[in-house]
Short mmCIF file of C-alpha atoms in Angstrom, two decimals:
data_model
loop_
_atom_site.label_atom_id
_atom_site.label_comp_id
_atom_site.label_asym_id
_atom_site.label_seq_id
_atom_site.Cartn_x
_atom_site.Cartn_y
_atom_site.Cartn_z
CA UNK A 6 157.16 85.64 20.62
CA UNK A 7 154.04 85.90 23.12
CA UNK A 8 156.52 86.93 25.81
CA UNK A 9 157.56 89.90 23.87
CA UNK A 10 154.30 90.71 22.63
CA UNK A 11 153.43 90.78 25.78
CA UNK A 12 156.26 92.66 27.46
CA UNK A 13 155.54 95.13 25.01
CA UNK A 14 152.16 95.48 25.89
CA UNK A 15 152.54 95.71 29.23
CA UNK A 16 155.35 98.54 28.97
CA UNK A 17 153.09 100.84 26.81
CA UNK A 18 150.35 100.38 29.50
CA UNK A 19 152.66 101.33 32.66
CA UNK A 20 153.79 104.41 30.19
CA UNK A 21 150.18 105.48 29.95
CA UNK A 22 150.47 105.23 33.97
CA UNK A 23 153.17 106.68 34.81
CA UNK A 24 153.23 109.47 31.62
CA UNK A 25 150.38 112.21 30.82
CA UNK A 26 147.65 110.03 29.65
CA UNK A 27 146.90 108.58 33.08
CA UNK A 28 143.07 108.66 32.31
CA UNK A 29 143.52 106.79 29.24
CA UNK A 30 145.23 104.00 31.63
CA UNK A 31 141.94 104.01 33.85
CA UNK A 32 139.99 104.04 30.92
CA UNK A 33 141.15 100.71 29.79
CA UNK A 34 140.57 99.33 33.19
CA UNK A 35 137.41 100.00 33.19
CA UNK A 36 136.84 98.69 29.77
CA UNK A 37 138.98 95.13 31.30
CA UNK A 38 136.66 95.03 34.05
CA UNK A 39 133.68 95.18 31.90
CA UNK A 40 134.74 92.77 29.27
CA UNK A 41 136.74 90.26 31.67
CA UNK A 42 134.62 87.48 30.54
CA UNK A 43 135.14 87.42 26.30
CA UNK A 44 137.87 85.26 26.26
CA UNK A 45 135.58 82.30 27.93
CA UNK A 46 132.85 83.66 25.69
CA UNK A 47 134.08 83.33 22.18
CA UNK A 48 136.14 85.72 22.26
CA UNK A 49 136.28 88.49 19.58
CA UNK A 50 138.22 87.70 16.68
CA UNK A 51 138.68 89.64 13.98
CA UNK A 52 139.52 88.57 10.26
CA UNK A 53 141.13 92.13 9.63
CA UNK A 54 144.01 90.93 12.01
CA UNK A 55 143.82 87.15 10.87
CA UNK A 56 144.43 88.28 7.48
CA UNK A 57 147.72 90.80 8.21
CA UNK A 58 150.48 90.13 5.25
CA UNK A 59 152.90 89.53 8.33
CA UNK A 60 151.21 86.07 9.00
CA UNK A 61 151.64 84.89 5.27
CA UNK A 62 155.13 85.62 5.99
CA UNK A 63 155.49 83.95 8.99
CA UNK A 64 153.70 80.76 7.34
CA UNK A 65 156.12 80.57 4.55
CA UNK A 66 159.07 81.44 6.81
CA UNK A 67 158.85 77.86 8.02
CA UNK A 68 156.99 76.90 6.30
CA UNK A 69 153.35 76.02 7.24
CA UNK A 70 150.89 73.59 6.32
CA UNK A 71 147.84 72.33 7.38
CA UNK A 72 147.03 68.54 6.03
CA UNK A 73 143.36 66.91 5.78
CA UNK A 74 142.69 63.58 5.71
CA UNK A 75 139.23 63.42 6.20
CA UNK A 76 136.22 65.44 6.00
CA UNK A 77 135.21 67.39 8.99
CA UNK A 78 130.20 67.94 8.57
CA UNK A 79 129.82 71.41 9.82
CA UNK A 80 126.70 70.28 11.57
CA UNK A 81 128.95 68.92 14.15
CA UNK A 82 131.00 70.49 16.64
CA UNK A 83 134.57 69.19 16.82
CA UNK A 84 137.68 68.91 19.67
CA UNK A 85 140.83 68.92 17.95
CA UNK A 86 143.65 67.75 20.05
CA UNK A 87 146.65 69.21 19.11
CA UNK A 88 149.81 67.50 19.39
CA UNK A 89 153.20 68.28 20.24
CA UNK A 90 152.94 71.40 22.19
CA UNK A 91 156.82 72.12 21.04
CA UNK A 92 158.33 75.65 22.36
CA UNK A 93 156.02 78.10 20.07
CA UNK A 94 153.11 76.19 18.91
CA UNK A 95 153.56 77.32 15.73
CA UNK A 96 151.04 74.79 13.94
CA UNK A 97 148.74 75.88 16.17
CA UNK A 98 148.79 79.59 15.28
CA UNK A 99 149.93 80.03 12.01
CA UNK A 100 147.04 77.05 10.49
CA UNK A 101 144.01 77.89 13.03
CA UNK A 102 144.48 81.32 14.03
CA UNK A 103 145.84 82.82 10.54
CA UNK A 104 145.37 82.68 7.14
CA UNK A 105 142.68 80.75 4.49
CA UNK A 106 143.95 77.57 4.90
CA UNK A 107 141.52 75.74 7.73
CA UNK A 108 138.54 77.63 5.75
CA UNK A 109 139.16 76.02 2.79
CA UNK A 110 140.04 73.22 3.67
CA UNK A 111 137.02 72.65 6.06
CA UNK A 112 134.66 74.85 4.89
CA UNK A 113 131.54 76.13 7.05
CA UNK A 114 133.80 75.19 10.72
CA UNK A 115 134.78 77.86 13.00
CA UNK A 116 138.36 77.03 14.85
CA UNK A 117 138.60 78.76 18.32
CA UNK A 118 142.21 78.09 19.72
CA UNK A 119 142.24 77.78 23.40
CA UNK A 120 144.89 79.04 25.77
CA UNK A 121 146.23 79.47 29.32
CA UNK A 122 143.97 81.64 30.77
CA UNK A 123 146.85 84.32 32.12
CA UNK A 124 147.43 85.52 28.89
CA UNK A 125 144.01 87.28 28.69
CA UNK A 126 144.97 89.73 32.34
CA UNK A 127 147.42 91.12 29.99
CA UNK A 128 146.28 94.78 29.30
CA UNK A 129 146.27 95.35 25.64
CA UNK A 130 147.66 92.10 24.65
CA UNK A 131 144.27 89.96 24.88
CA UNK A 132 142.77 92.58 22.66
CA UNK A 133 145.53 91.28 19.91
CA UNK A 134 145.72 87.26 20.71
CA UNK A 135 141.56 87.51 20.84
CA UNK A 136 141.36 89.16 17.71
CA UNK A 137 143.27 86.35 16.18
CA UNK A 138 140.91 84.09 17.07
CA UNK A 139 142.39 82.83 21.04
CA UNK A 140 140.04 82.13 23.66
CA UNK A 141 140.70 80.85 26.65
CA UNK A 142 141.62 77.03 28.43
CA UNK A 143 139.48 77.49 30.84
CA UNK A 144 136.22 75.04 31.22
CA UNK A 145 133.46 77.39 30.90
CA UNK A 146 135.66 78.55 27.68
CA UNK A 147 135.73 75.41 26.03
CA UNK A 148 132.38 74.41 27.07
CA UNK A 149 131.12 77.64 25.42
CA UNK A 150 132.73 76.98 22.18
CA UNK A 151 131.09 73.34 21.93
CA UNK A 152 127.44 74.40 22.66
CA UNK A 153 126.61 75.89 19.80
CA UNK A 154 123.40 73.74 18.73
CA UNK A 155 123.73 74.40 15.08
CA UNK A 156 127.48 72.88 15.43
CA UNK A 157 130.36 74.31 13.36
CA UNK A 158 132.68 75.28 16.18
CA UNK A 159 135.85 73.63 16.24
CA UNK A 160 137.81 73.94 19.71
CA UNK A 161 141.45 73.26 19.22
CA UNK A 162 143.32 72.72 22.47
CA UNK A 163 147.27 71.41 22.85
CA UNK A 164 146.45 68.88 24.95
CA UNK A 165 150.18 68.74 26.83
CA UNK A 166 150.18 71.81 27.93
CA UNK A 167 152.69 74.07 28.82
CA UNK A 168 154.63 70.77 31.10
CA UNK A 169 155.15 69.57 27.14
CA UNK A 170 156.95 72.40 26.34
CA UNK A 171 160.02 71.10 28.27
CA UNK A 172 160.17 67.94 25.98
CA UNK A 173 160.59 70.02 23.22
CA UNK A 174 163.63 68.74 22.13
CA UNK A 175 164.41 67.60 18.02
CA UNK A 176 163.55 64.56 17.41
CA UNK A 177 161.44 64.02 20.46
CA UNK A 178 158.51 62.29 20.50
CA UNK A 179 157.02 61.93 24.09
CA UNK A 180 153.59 63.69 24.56
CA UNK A 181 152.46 64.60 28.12
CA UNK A 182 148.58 62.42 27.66
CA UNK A 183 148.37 59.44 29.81
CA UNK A 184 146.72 61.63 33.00
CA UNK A 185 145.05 64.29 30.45
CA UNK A 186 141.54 63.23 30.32
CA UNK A 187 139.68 66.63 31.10
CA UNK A 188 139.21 66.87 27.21
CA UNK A 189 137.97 63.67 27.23
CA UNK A 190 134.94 64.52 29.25
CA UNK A 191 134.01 67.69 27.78
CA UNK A 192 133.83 66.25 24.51
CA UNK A 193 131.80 63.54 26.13
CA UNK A 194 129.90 66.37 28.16
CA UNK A 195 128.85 67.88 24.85
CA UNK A 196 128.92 65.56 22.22
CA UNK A 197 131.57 66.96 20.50
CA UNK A 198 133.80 64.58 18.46
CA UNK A 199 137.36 64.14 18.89
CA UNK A 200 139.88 64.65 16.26
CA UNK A 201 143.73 63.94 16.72
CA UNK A 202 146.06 66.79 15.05
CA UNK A 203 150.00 66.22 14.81
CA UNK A 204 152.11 68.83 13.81
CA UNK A 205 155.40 67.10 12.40
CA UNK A 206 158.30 69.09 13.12
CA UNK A 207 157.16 71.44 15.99
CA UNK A 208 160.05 69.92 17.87
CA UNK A 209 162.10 71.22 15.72
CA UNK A 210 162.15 74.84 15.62
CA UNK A 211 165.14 75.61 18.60
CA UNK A 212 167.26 73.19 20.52
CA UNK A 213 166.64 73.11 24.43
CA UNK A 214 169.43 73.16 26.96
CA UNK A 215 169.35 69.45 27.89
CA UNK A 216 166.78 69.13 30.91
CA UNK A 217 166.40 65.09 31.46
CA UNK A 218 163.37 64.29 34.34
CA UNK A 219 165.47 64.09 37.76
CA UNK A 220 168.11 66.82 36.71
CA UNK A 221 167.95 70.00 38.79
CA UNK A 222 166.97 72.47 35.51
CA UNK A 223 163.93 70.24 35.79
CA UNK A 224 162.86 70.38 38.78
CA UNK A 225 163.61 73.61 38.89
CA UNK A 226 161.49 73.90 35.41
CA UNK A 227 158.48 72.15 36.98
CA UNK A 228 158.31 73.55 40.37
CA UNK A 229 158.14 77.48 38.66
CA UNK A 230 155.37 75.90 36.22
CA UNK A 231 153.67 74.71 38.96
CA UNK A 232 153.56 78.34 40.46
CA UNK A 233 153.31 80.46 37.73
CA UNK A 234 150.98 78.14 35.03
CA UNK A 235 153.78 78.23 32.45
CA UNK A 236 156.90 76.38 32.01
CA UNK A 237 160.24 78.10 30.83
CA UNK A 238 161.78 76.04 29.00
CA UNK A 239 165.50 77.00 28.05
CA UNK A 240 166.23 77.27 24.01
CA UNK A 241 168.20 78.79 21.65
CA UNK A 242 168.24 78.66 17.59
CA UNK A 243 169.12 81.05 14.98
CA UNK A 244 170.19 84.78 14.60
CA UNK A 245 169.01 87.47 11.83
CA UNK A 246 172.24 87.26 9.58
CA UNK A 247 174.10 83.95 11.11
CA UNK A 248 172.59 80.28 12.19
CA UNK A 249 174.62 79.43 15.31
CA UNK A 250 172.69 81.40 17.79
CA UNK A 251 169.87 83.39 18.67
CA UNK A 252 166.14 83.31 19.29
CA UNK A 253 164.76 83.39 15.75
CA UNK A 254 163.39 79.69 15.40
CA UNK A 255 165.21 77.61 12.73
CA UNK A 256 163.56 77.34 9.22
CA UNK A 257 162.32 73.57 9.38
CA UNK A 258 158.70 72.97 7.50
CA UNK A 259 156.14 72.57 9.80
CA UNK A 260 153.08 69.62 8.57
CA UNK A 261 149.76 70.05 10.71
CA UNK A 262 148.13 66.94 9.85
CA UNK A 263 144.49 67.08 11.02
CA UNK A 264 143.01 63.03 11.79
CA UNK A 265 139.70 61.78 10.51
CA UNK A 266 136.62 62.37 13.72
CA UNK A 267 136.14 60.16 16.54
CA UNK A 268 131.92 59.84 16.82
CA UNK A 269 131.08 61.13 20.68
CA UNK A 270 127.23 60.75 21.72
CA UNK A 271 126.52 63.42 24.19
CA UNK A 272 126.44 62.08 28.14
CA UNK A 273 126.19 64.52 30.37
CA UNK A 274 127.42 62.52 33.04
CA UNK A 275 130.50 60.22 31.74
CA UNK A 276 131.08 57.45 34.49
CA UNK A 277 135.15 56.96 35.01
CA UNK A 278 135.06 53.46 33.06
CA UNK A 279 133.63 55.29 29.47
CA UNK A 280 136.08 58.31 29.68
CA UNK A 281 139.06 55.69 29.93
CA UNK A 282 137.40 53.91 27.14
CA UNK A 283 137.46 56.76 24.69
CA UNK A 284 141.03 58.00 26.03
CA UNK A 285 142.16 55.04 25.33
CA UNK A 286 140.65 54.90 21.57
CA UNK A 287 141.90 58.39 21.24
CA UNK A 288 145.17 57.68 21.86
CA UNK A 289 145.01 54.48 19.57
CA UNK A 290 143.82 57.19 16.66
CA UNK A 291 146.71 59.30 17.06
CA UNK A 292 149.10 56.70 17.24
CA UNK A 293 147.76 55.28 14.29
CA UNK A 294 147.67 58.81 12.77
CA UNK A 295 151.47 59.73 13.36
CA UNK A 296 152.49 55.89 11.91
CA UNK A 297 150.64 56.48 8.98
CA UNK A 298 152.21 59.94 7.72
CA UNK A 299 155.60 59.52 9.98
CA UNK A 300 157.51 58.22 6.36
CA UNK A 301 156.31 61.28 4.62
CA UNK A 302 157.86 64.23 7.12
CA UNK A 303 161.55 62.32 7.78
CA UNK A 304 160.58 60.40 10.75
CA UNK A 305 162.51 56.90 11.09
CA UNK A 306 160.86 53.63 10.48
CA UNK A 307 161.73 52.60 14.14
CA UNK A 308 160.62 55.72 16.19
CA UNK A 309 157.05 55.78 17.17
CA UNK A 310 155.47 58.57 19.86
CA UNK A 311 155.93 57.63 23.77
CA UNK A 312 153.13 58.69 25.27
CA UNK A 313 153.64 59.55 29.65
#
């Protein structure tokens, strides 16, 4: 969906170029040079676009829900780590970026959702995905978002990445977190607490072409992610008017199920031994998480997450 967003954005911009509005094009350039920092500065959302009918129908599509288990004080600024990444993210987006649900549910907290930085040197396009409340991945971004002394901000970052994406198979349950500890020290860095989000059923949106670790489509897969910042993973679902192939993603409900906080005191400067410590605790809390609620969203007694 991002990619054709995107492509679509980027067309209309080489039409200004190439077409009779030219000066419109340089316009715009001028305005991108000008603003290139936003996305690592908040970014500018808007609750116009957050609000659009479209997204209500995208959440019931699946549909979406966003699940609390715990209360989340406002005075505090929060890192959620979200969990699978899956092929669209569509957790991620339809609970944080649309709709009333994360308001109400956690009342007086902000949510900024963070992304790879590439998709804001899109012309036109990080006007839209800022507006809907995206930001950027980058450091400074994040570091931004949890420094605001009255608290209240909640960054939400998918902690494996885009290299997750190609485990994004149904039924799979193997998050990319054993070398991701960057989070870990920012939310160290800044106090922020840590809260563990999974979203059951992300996997399950399209089927992937199969793409075991050692096969050429995966090495292929993870040397073009290592150049280009984003993996491509390979999928397929449903069509418009039949269900055996296609891009639409399949309609299989979608439960975002947000953790109860992990307490972080502020250290500016984390020593190697206390951001294993809290890794390690973090990943004890989502394990614990997912093996609590697993029974309630058709996940098998004997499958628990594999974390690499």
């Amino acid at each position: 969906f991002l990619f054709l967003v995107a492509e679509f954005c980027c067309g209309f911009f080489v039409i200004l170029i190439l077409g009779n509005f030219w000066f419109l094009a340089v316009l715009y350039l001028l305005w991108l040079y000008l603003d290139w920092e936003t996305p690592c500065t908040g970014g500018r959302r808007s609750q116009w676009v957050r609000n659009w009918t479209v997204w209500k129908y995208f959440r019931e599509y699946f549909p979406i829900h966003l699940i609390k288990t715990s209360d989340l004080n406002p005075n505090h600024n929060y890192l959620l780590g979200f969990h699978p990444h899956g092929v669209l993210v569509a957790g991620a987006f339809g609970n944080f970026c649309t709709g009333p649900s994360f308001k109400n549910l956690f009342p007086g907290l902000t949510p900024y959702l963070h992304i790879m930085p590439i998709w804001f040197g899109c012309p036109f396009f990080r006007e839209y995905i800022m507006s809907a409340g995206m930001v950027s991945a980058s450091k400074e971004s994040v570091s931004y978002v949890l420094s605001n002394e009255g608290g209240g901000h909640a960054s939400i970052i998918v902690i494996g990445g885009a290299e997750e994406s190609l485990n994004a198979h149904p039924g799979s349950l193997t998050l990319n977190i054993l070398k991701r500890k960057g989070f870990i020290k920012m939310a160290l860095k800044h106090g922020a607490h840590l809260v563990p989000v999974f979203s059951f059923g992300e996997n399950e949106l399209f089927k992937q072409v199969a793409n075991p670790k050692g096969s050429w489509l995966r090495n292929v897969q993870e040397k073009l992610q290592k150049i280009m910042g984003f993996a491509l993973p390979l999928f397929h679902a449903r069509g418009v008017f039949q269900y055996s192939f296609g891009l639409i993603p399949y309609r299989q409900p979608i439960h975002t199920v947000v953790g109860s906080p992990i307490p972080v005191k502020r250290n500016l400067n984390p020593t190697t031994e206390e951001i294993e410590q809290l890794h390690a605790l973090y990943l004890q809390k989502l394990r614990k998480l997912f093996e609590e609620h697993k029974r309630n969203y058709g996940i098998p007694e004997h499958k628990s997450l594999i974390f690499e």
